[in-house]
Amino acid sequence: MGRRFMIAALIILLLSAFGVTPSDEELAAYEQSYYDRIHHVFLELGSEVDDGGIAPTFAIGYEAYVHRGRRGVAVEVVGESVGLPFTDEADYFVGFGAGFYPIPKLRVALSYGPLFRDGNVYTRGRADVSGRFQVFSMTVQPYIRLSANGDDSFGFDFGGRFEY
């Protein structure tokens, strides 16, 4: 998680070098505008560790949430590739889920859906926990996730969600 903070700091440092230095008020306005939007799109980049080793994961999705004081419940739909997309080794997951933000910087979520693996269709359930920090109008959410599959396999995921 420290590496993600370093990346955010590096982005801000580079923008500052080019004269883009938002004030504290502008940063607060970016954060408020993020929370005022109900609809968000996201990209996830990560890795899954399971019986077969380590595989890269790529996901895109949509999240909509209702919040009260920057806390609340969210619903999402996600499409994920486990392994390099569009190769024979890739598995695909399409999930529907719900997330809970007990505090603004913490997300706990569950998702469920079909997993397409080796020509077969299994079910997959996922539980994840992520943090959240603001970079202008976008949030970066490093996560850890446990996946349980209908073929009696399990996976442990880690990565980051970039959400606008």
Short mmCIF file of C-alpha atoms in Angstrom, two decimals:
data_model
loop_
_atom_site.label_atom_id
_atom_site.label_comp_id
_atom_site.label_asym_id
_atom_site.label_seq_id
_atom_site.Cartn_x
_atom_site.Cartn_y
_atom_site.Cartn_z
CA MET A 1 0.00 0.00 0.00
CA GLY A 2 2.95 2.32 0.58
CA ARG A 3 3.90 2.00 -3.07
CA ARG A 4 0.48 3.35 -4.12
CA PHE A 5 0.95 6.42 -1.92
CA MET A 6 4.37 6.93 -3.50
CA ILE A 7 2.79 6.78 -6.97
CA ALA A 8 0.16 9.36 -5.98
CA ALA A 9 2.87 11.60 -4.53
CA LEU A 10 4.91 11.20 -7.72
CA ILE A 11 1.90 12.18 -9.86
CA ILE A 12 1.32 15.29 -7.77
CA LEU A 13 5.05 16.12 -7.88
CA LEU A 14 5.11 15.81 -11.69
CA LEU A 15 2.00 17.95 -12.05
CA SER A 16 3.55 20.53 -9.74
CA ALA A 17 6.64 20.62 -11.94
CA PHE A 18 4.39 21.58 -14.86
CA GLY A 19 2.66 24.31 -12.83
CA VAL A 20 -0.47 22.36 -11.88
CA THR A 21 -0.66 22.90 -8.14
CA PRO A 22 -4.21 22.87 -6.79
CA SER A 23 -4.87 24.73 -3.58
CA ASP A 24 -6.27 23.05 -0.48
CA GLU A 25 -9.70 24.43 -1.40
CA GLU A 26 -9.45 22.97 -4.91
CA LEU A 27 -8.40 19.58 -3.51
CA ALA A 28 -11.39 19.65 -1.15
CA ALA A 29 -13.64 20.55 -4.10
CA TYR A 30 -12.26 17.58 -6.11
CA GLU A 31 -13.02 15.24 -3.24
CA GLN A 32 -16.52 16.66 -2.73
CA SER A 33 -17.32 16.40 -6.45
CA TYR A 34 -16.26 12.73 -6.37
CA TYR A 35 -18.64 12.01 -3.48
CA ASP A 36 -21.45 14.03 -5.10
CA ARG A 37 -21.37 11.76 -8.18
CA ILE A 38 -23.37 8.60 -7.68
CA HIS A 39 -22.17 6.83 -10.85
CA HIS A 40 -18.55 5.72 -11.13
CA VAL A 41 -16.57 3.65 -13.63
CA PHE A 42 -13.44 1.78 -12.62
CA LEU A 43 -10.43 -0.14 -13.86
CA GLU A 44 -8.74 -2.77 -11.69
CA LEU A 45 -5.20 -4.04 -12.16
CA GLY A 46 -3.95 -6.82 -9.93
CA SER A 47 -2.71 -10.36 -9.47
CA GLU A 48 -4.36 -13.58 -8.35
CA VAL A 49 -2.50 -16.29 -6.48
CA ASP A 50 -4.04 -19.77 -6.64
CA ASP A 51 -3.07 -23.44 -7.19
CA GLY A 52 -1.73 -22.61 -10.65
CA GLY A 53 0.58 -19.82 -9.47
CA ILE A 54 0.28 -16.09 -10.01
CA ALA A 55 -1.83 -14.62 -12.83
CA PRO A 56 -2.45 -10.97 -13.73
CA THR A 57 -6.02 -9.71 -13.38
CA PHE A 58 -7.70 -6.94 -15.34
CA ALA A 59 -11.22 -5.70 -14.66
CA ILE A 60 -13.55 -2.95 -15.73
CA GLY A 61 -16.81 -2.08 -14.09
CA TYR A 62 -19.47 0.30 -12.97
CA GLU A 63 -20.37 1.24 -9.41
CA ALA A 64 -23.33 3.27 -8.17
CA TYR A 65 -23.72 4.22 -4.56
CA VAL A 66 -25.85 6.15 -2.18
CA HIS A 67 -23.97 7.80 0.60
CA ARG A 68 -24.70 9.72 3.70
CA GLY A 69 -21.77 11.65 5.04
CA ARG A 70 -19.46 9.79 2.65
CA ARG A 71 -20.55 6.40 3.97
CA GLY A 72 -23.07 4.01 2.55
CA VAL A 73 -23.85 1.09 0.30
CA ALA A 74 -22.84 0.59 -3.33
CA VAL A 75 -23.88 -1.81 -6.09
CA GLU A 76 -21.58 -2.80 -8.92
CA VAL A 77 -21.17 -4.87 -12.03
CA VAL A 78 -17.69 -6.04 -13.04
CA GLY A 79 -16.06 -7.95 -15.88
CA GLU A 80 -12.68 -9.50 -15.09
CA SER A 81 -9.99 -11.42 -16.92
CA VAL A 82 -7.80 -13.72 -14.83
CA GLY A 83 -4.70 -14.16 -16.95
CA LEU A 84 -3.83 -12.25 -20.08
CA PRO A 85 -7.07 -11.32 -21.85
CA PHE A 86 -7.92 -12.96 -25.18
CA THR A 87 -5.54 -15.89 -24.68
CA ASP A 88 -6.36 -19.58 -24.17
CA GLU A 89 -5.08 -19.43 -20.58
CA ALA A 90 -7.45 -16.63 -19.49
CA ASP A 91 -10.49 -17.19 -17.28
CA TYR A 92 -13.34 -14.67 -17.31
CA PHE A 93 -15.61 -13.56 -14.50
CA VAL A 94 -18.76 -11.44 -14.73
CA GLY A 95 -19.94 -10.39 -11.32
CA PHE A 96 -22.63 -8.45 -9.58
CA GLY A 97 -22.05 -7.22 -6.10
CA ALA A 98 -22.52 -4.83 -3.25
CA GLY A 99 -20.06 -2.81 -1.26
CA PHE A 100 -20.29 -1.12 2.09
CA TYR A 101 -18.33 1.98 3.06
CA PRO A 102 -18.45 2.05 6.88
CA ILE A 103 -16.07 5.02 6.79
CA PRO A 104 -15.10 7.07 3.71
CA LYS A 105 -11.64 5.50 3.32
CA LEU A 106 -12.65 1.82 3.75
CA ARG A 107 -14.67 -0.45 1.45
CA VAL A 108 -15.90 -3.98 2.24
CA ALA A 109 -17.53 -5.77 -0.70
CA LEU A 110 -19.00 -9.05 -1.90
CA SER A 111 -19.62 -10.08 -5.51
CA TYR A 112 -20.94 -13.21 -7.19
CA GLY A 113 -21.35 -14.47 -10.74
CA PRO A 114 -20.28 -16.94 -13.40
CA LEU A 115 -16.63 -17.88 -13.96
CA PHE A 116 -15.77 -19.12 -17.44
CA ARG A 117 -12.79 -21.50 -17.16
CA ASP A 118 -11.47 -24.08 -19.62
CA GLY A 119 -14.75 -24.28 -21.55
CA ASN A 120 -16.79 -24.79 -18.37
CA VAL A 121 -18.95 -22.41 -16.37
CA TYR A 122 -18.57 -22.30 -12.60
CA THR A 123 -19.74 -19.89 -9.95
CA ARG A 124 -17.39 -17.48 -8.21
CA GLY A 125 -17.87 -15.56 -5.00
CA ARG A 126 -15.49 -12.80 -3.99
CA ALA A 127 -14.99 -10.89 -0.75
CA ASP A 128 -12.66 -7.92 -0.65
CA VAL A 129 -11.45 -5.09 1.54
CA SER A 130 -9.97 -1.92 0.09
CA GLY A 131 -8.74 1.43 1.21
CA ARG A 132 -9.44 4.61 -0.69
CA PHE A 133 -7.48 7.80 -1.27
CA GLN A 134 -8.14 10.74 -3.53
CA VAL A 135 -5.99 11.87 -6.47
CA PHE A 136 -7.81 14.91 -7.88
CA SER A 137 -11.22 13.71 -9.21
CA MET A 138 -10.27 10.03 -9.09
CA THR A 139 -9.81 7.60 -6.23
CA VAL A 140 -7.20 4.88 -5.97
CA GLN A 141 -8.34 1.86 -3.97
CA PRO A 142 -5.70 -0.76 -3.12
CA TYR A 143 -7.46 -4.04 -2.31
CA ILE A 144 -7.03 -7.58 -1.06
CA ARG A 145 -9.59 -10.20 -2.09
CA LEU A 146 -10.48 -13.82 -1.48
CA SER A 147 -12.22 -15.72 -4.30
CA ALA A 148 -14.02 -19.06 -3.90
CA ASN A 149 -14.94 -20.92 -7.08
CA GLY A 150 -17.51 -23.58 -7.91
CA ASP A 151 -14.74 -25.98 -8.98
CA ASP A 152 -13.51 -26.09 -5.34
CA SER A 153 -10.58 -23.77 -6.02
CA PHE A 154 -9.66 -20.62 -4.15
CA GLY A 155 -7.70 -17.54 -5.06
CA PHE A 156 -6.13 -14.64 -3.21
CA ASP A 157 -6.04 -11.35 -5.11
CA PHE A 158 -4.29 -8.07 -4.52
CA GLY A 159 -4.17 -4.95 -6.65
CA GLY A 160 -5.63 -1.53 -7.16
CA ARG A 161 -8.89 -0.05 -8.37
CA PHE A 162 -8.78 3.27 -10.19
CA GLU A 163 -12.23 4.82 -10.03
CA TYR A 164 -13.66 7.96 -11.56
#
